[in-house]
Amino acid sequence: MSGSRGEGTLVPVRTKADLRARVSAWRAAGETIALVPTMGALHVGHGALIEAARGAADRVVASLFVNPTQFGPQEDFAAYPRDEAADAAFLTRADVDLLYAPAVAEMYPDGFATTVSVPGLGDRLCGAIRPGHFDGVATVVMKLLIQAGPDFAFFGEKDFQQLVIIRRVAADLDLPVRIEGVPTVREGDGLAVSSRNAYLDPAQRAIAPALHGTLQDAVRRIAAGAEISLACEEGAAALGAAGFDKVDYFACVDARTLAPLAAPSPPARLLAAAHLGRARLIDNIALAL
Ligand code: AMP
C-alpha cells in the first residue's frame, strides 16, 4: 500500500475519501493521529512540528497544500516555492505516516462558497495588511481538520497570529482536536527559518536577523520600564535603519486576544512584520513580565 512508513518514499494521498479511509483504519486499531498542515518547501521549522507530532500521537499526517485563498492578488501564490518530490522525501525521512497533497479542485470544488472568518483576530496586524488572508487560512485549516479528524494539530509560533486564530476557531466550532504551538526554529543568527527566506539575496540575508534582534531589544527595554508605545516606535525605526524597506507593524499585544497593550500585562507578545526586497518577513517573541 502506498504512503506507509518503511515502504520507500511516501506516495501522496490526493483525495479526502482516501485520507478518511486511511485515518479510519488507524482509529479502528486504537491509534491516535496528529496533523501537521504545511504549504511545502519543507525545512527544519516544519521538521520541529513533525517531531512534536511524533511525540504526541501514534500516527502523523502531514498535509501539503499551497492554499490559493490565503494569497492576495498581488502576492506570491504563483512564485511560492513548490517541489513535491523533495517534500515527500523530507517527510519520509521524518518518519511521517501519510502525506496528504490534494489538488485545488479537491479542496475547492465548483460551487464552493463558505468562508470561516474571525473578526477581531483576523483583521489586525498581518490581517490589516493582507485583507482576507486569515479567512483563507482559517477556512483551509478547518477543512483539513474536518477531513483528517486528528486528535492533535501542530502549528508554529512563528505564525503567531495564525496560531491564535486557529485555536479560537477550533474552540468556537467545538472541534475535538488539541491545537498545539511549537516554538520558532531559528538560524544561528536568530533569523526565523522560513520558506520565504529563499527570496533574500546575500546583502538582504545579512540584514534579515535584525528583525529578531530588534524585537529582543524592545523586549529588554520594556522589561526595564520603557513605555510600550515608545519601544515599538523605536523598534520600527531601528528596522528602517538596519535596511528594511518598509515596516508593516511593530506591536505589543495580549497573546490570547491580540489586542494592543498600552501597559505591560501578561501574557504579552511582541510581533513585527517588515519587507526586505521581495520578501515580507514576520517574527514575534514572548514578553516575559
Ligand atoms: P507554512 O508551510 O509556511 O505554511 O508553515 C507550516 C507550518 O510550519 C506553520 O504552522 C508554521 O507556523 C510552521 N513553521 C514555519 N516556519 C517555522 C519555524 N521557523 N519554526 C517553527 N514553525 C514553523
Coordinates of C-alpha atoms and ligand atoms in Angstrom, one line a residue:
M1 CA 0.0 0.0 0.0
S2 CA 1.4 3.4 -0.9
G3 CA 2.2 6.1 1.6
S4 CA 3.1 3.8 4.5
R5 CA 6.2 4.0 6.6
G6 CA 9.1 1.8 5.7
E7 CA 8.0 1.2 2.1
G8 CA 10.1 3.8 0.2
T9 CA 9.2 7.4 -0.4
L10 CA 5.7 8.4 0.7
V11 CA 3.2 8.5 -2.2
P12 CA 0.8 11.4 -1.7
V13 CA -2.8 10.7 -0.9
R14 CA -4.8 13.0 -3.2
T15 CA -8.4 12.7 -2.1
K16 CA -10.3 13.3 1.2
A17 CA -12.0 9.9 0.7
D18 CA -8.6 8.1 0.7
L19 CA -7.4 10.2 3.6
R20 CA -10.5 9.3 5.6
A21 CA -10.1 5.6 4.8
R22 CA -6.5 5.6 5.9
V23 CA -7.2 7.5 9.1
S24 CA -10.3 5.4 9.9
A25 CA -8.2 2.2 9.7
W26 CA -5.8 3.6 12.2
R27 CA -8.6 4.7 14.5
A28 CA -10.2 1.3 14.3
A29 CA -6.8 -0.1 15.5
G30 CA -7.0 2.3 18.5
E31 CA -4.2 4.6 17.3
T32 CA -4.1 8.4 17.8
I33 CA -3.5 10.8 15.0
A34 CA -1.7 14.2 14.7
L35 CA -2.0 16.5 11.7
V36 CA 0.8 18.9 10.6
P37 CA -0.5 21.3 7.9
T38 CA 2.1 22.9 5.6
M39 CA 2.4 24.6 2.3
G40 CA 5.6 22.6 1.4
A41 CA 9.1 23.9 0.7
L42 CA 9.8 22.0 3.9
H43 CA 12.6 23.0 6.2
V44 CA 13.8 22.4 9.8
G45 CA 10.9 24.5 11.2
H46 CA 8.4 22.1 9.7
G47 CA 10.7 19.3 11.0
A48 CA 10.2 20.5 14.5
L49 CA 6.4 20.4 14.1
I50 CA 6.6 16.8 12.8
E51 CA 8.9 15.8 15.7
A52 CA 6.4 17.3 18.2
A53 CA 3.6 15.5 16.4
R54 CA 5.5 12.2 16.6
G55 CA 5.9 12.6 20.3
A56 CA 2.2 13.2 20.8
A57 CA 0.4 10.6 18.6
D58 CA 0.8 7.2 17.1
R59 CA 0.4 8.4 13.5
V60 CA 1.4 11.6 11.8
V61 CA -0.3 13.1 8.8
A62 CA 1.4 16.0 7.0
S63 CA -0.6 18.0 4.5
L64 CA 0.9 19.8 1.6
F65 CA -1.3 22.4 0.0
V66 CA -0.4 25.8 -1.3
N67 CA -3.8 27.4 -0.5
P68 CA -4.8 30.0 -3.1
T69 CA -7.4 31.7 -1.0
Q70 CA -4.9 33.0 1.6
F71 CA -2.8 34.9 -1.0
G72 CA -3.8 38.3 -2.1
P73 CA -4.0 39.2 -5.8
Q74 CA -0.5 41.0 -5.7
E75 CA 1.1 38.2 -3.5
D76 CA 3.4 35.4 -4.3
F77 CA 1.0 32.5 -4.9
A78 CA 2.4 31.7 -8.4
A79 CA 6.0 32.2 -7.3
Y80 CA 5.7 30.3 -4.0
P81 CA 8.4 27.5 -4.0
R82 CA 7.0 24.1 -4.9
D83 CA 8.9 20.8 -5.0
E84 CA 6.6 18.0 -4.1
A85 CA 9.2 15.2 -4.7
A86 CA 11.7 16.9 -2.3
D87 CA 8.9 17.4 0.2
A88 CA 7.8 13.8 0.0
A89 CA 11.5 12.7 0.6
F90 CA 11.7 15.1 3.5
L91 CA 8.5 13.7 5.1
T92 CA 9.7 10.1 4.5
R93 CA 13.0 10.8 6.3
A94 CA 11.0 12.5 9.1
D95 CA 9.0 9.3 9.6
V96 CA 5.6 10.8 8.7
D97 CA 2.9 8.1 8.1
L98 CA 0.9 9.9 5.4
L99 CA 1.3 12.8 3.0
Y100 CA -2.0 14.4 2.0
A101 CA -1.5 16.6 -1.1
P102 CA -4.9 17.4 -2.6
A103 CA -5.3 19.4 -5.8
V104 CA -7.0 22.8 -5.6
A105 CA -10.2 21.3 -7.2
E106 CA -10.4 18.7 -4.4
M107 CA -10.3 21.4 -1.7
Y108 CA -12.4 23.9 -3.6
P109 CA -14.8 22.1 -6.0
D110 CA -17.2 24.0 -8.2
G111 CA -19.8 25.9 -6.2
F112 CA -17.6 26.2 -3.0
A113 CA -18.9 29.2 -1.1
T114 CA -18.2 29.0 2.6
T115 CA -15.7 31.2 4.4
V116 CA -14.6 30.9 8.0
S117 CA -13.9 34.4 9.3
V118 CA -12.7 35.6 12.7
P119 CA -13.4 39.3 13.0
G120 CA -11.3 41.0 15.7
L121 CA -8.5 38.4 15.5
G122 CA -8.2 38.2 11.7
D123 CA -8.3 41.8 10.7
R124 CA -5.5 43.3 12.8
L125 CA -1.7 43.0 12.5
C126 CA -1.0 40.9 9.3
G127 CA -4.7 40.8 8.6
A128 CA -4.8 44.6 8.3
I129 CA -2.1 44.5 5.7
R130 CA -3.3 41.3 4.0
P131 CA -7.1 41.6 3.9
G132 CA -8.8 38.2 3.7
H133 CA -5.6 36.3 4.4
F134 CA -6.7 34.8 7.7
D135 CA -10.2 34.0 6.2
G136 CA -8.3 31.8 3.7
V137 CA -6.1 30.3 6.4
A138 CA -9.0 29.6 8.9
T139 CA -11.1 28.1 6.1
V140 CA -8.5 25.8 4.7
V141 CA -7.3 24.7 8.2
M142 CA -10.8 23.9 9.3
K143 CA -11.3 21.9 6.2
L144 CA -8.1 20.0 6.8
L145 CA -9.1 19.3 10.4
I146 CA -12.5 18.1 9.4
Q147 CA -11.1 15.9 6.6
A148 CA -8.3 14.3 8.7
G149 CA -10.1 14.3 12.0
P150 CA -6.9 14.3 14.1
D151 CA -6.6 14.2 17.9
F152 CA -3.8 16.9 17.7
A153 CA -2.8 19.5 15.2
F154 CA 0.6 21.3 15.3
F155 CA 1.3 24.9 14.3
G156 CA 4.4 27.1 14.6
E157 CA 4.6 30.0 16.9
K158 CA 6.4 31.7 14.1
D159 CA 3.0 32.5 12.6
F160 CA 1.7 33.6 16.0
Q161 CA -1.5 35.3 14.8
Q162 CA -2.4 32.2 12.8
L163 CA -1.9 30.0 15.8
V164 CA -4.2 32.3 18.0
I165 CA -6.9 32.3 15.2
I166 CA -6.8 28.6 14.7
R167 CA -7.1 28.0 18.5
R168 CA -10.1 30.4 18.5
V169 CA -11.9 28.8 15.6
A170 CA -11.3 25.2 16.8
A171 CA -12.7 26.2 20.2
D172 CA -15.7 28.2 18.8
L173 CA -16.7 25.4 16.4
D174 CA -16.3 22.7 19.1
L175 CA -13.7 20.7 17.1
P176 CA -12.5 17.7 19.1
V177 CA -8.8 18.5 18.4
R178 CA -6.0 19.8 20.6
I179 CA -4.2 22.7 18.9
E180 CA -0.5 22.7 19.8
G181 CA 2.0 25.5 19.3
V182 CA 5.7 24.8 18.6
P183 CA 8.5 27.4 19.3
T184 CA 10.1 29.1 16.4
V185 CA 13.1 27.4 14.9
R186 CA 15.8 29.9 14.1
E187 CA 19.1 30.1 12.1
G188 CA 22.2 30.6 14.2
D189 CA 22.0 34.4 13.8
G190 CA 18.4 34.5 15.0
L191 CA 16.5 34.7 11.7
A192 CA 13.3 32.6 11.9
V193 CA 13.6 29.8 9.3
S194 CA 11.1 30.4 6.5
S195 CA 10.4 29.2 3.0
R196 CA 10.4 32.9 2.0
N197 CA 14.0 33.4 3.2
A198 CA 14.9 32.0 -0.2
Y199 CA 13.8 35.3 -1.7
L200 CA 16.6 37.1 0.1
D201 CA 19.8 38.0 -1.8
P202 CA 23.1 37.8 0.2
A203 CA 23.0 41.5 1.2
Q204 CA 19.4 41.2 2.4
R205 CA 20.1 37.9 4.2
A206 CA 22.8 39.8 6.2
I207 CA 20.2 42.4 7.2
A208 CA 17.3 40.0 8.0
P209 CA 18.4 38.9 11.5
A210 CA 17.8 42.5 12.7
L211 CA 14.1 41.6 12.8
H212 CA 14.7 39.2 15.7
G213 CA 17.4 41.4 17.2
T214 CA 15.2 44.4 17.3
L215 CA 12.3 42.5 18.9
Q216 CA 14.7 41.3 21.5
D217 CA 16.0 44.9 22.2
A218 CA 12.4 46.1 22.6
V219 CA 11.6 43.3 25.0
R220 CA 14.6 44.2 27.1
R221 CA 13.7 47.8 27.1
I222 CA 10.0 47.2 28.0
A223 CA 11.1 44.8 30.8
A224 CA 13.4 47.6 32.1
G225 CA 10.5 50.0 32.2
A226 CA 10.3 51.7 28.8
E227 CA 6.9 52.8 27.7
I228 CA 5.5 50.2 25.3
S229 CA 4.4 52.6 22.5
L230 CA 7.8 54.3 22.5
A231 CA 9.7 51.0 22.5
C232 CA 7.6 49.8 19.5
E233 CA 8.1 53.1 17.6
E234 CA 11.8 52.9 18.2
G235 CA 11.8 49.2 17.1
A236 CA 10.1 50.1 13.8
A237 CA 12.7 52.9 13.3
A238 CA 15.5 50.6 14.1
L239 CA 14.3 48.2 11.4
G240 CA 14.4 51.0 8.8
A241 CA 17.9 52.0 10.0
A242 CA 19.0 48.4 9.6
G243 CA 18.0 48.4 6.0
F244 CA 14.4 47.0 5.9
D245 CA 12.4 48.7 3.1
K246 CA 9.1 49.0 4.9
V247 CA 7.7 48.1 8.3
D248 CA 4.1 46.9 8.3
Y249 CA 3.9 46.9 12.1
F250 CA 5.9 46.6 15.3
A251 CA 3.4 45.9 18.1
C252 CA 2.9 44.6 21.6
V253 CA -0.3 42.7 22.1
D254 CA -2.2 40.4 24.5
A255 CA -1.0 36.9 23.5
R256 CA -4.6 35.5 23.7
T257 CA -6.7 38.2 22.2
L258 CA -4.1 40.1 20.0
A259 CA -5.5 43.3 21.5
P260 CA -2.8 46.1 21.7
L261 CA -1.3 46.5 25.1
A262 CA -0.7 50.0 26.4
A263 CA 0.8 48.8 29.7
P264 CA 2.7 45.6 30.4
S265 CA 0.3 42.8 31.4
P266 CA 1.0 39.1 30.9
P267 CA 0.7 37.1 28.7
A268 CA 2.2 39.6 26.2
R269 CA 3.7 39.1 22.8
L270 CA 5.8 41.4 20.6
L271 CA 5.2 41.0 16.9
A272 CA 6.7 42.6 13.8
A273 CA 6.4 42.4 10.0
A274 CA 8.7 44.1 7.6
H275 CA 9.7 44.0 3.9
L276 CA 13.2 43.3 2.6
G277 CA 13.3 43.2 -1.2
R278 CA 10.8 40.6 -2.4
A279 CA 10.4 39.0 1.0
R280 CA 8.0 40.0 3.7
L281 CA 9.3 38.7 6.9
I282 CA 7.4 38.2 10.2
D283 CA 8.6 37.3 13.7
N284 CA 7.5 37.5 17.3
I285 CA 8.7 36.8 20.8
A286 CA 7.1 36.4 24.2
L287 CA 7.4 39.4 26.5
A288 CA 8.2 37.9 29.9
L289 CA 6.9 40.3 32.6
Ligands
AMP1 P1 4.0 27.0 6.0 O1 4.4 25.9 5.2 O2 4.9 28.2 5.9 O3 2.5 27.4 5.9 O4 4.1 26.6 7.6 C1 3.5 25.4 8.0 C2 3.7 25.4 9.5 O5 5.0 25.4 9.9 C3 3.0 26.6 10.2 O6 2.3 26.1 11.3 C4 4.2 27.4 10.5 O7 3.9 28.3 11.6 C5 5.2 26.4 10.8 N1 6.6 27.0 10.7 C6 7.1 27.6 9.6 N2 8.3 28.1 9.9 C7 8.6 27.7 11.2 C8 9.7 27.9 12.1 N3 10.8 28.5 11.7 N4 9.6 27.4 13.3 C9 8.5 26.7 13.7 N5 7.4 26.5 12.9 C10 7.5 27.0 11.7

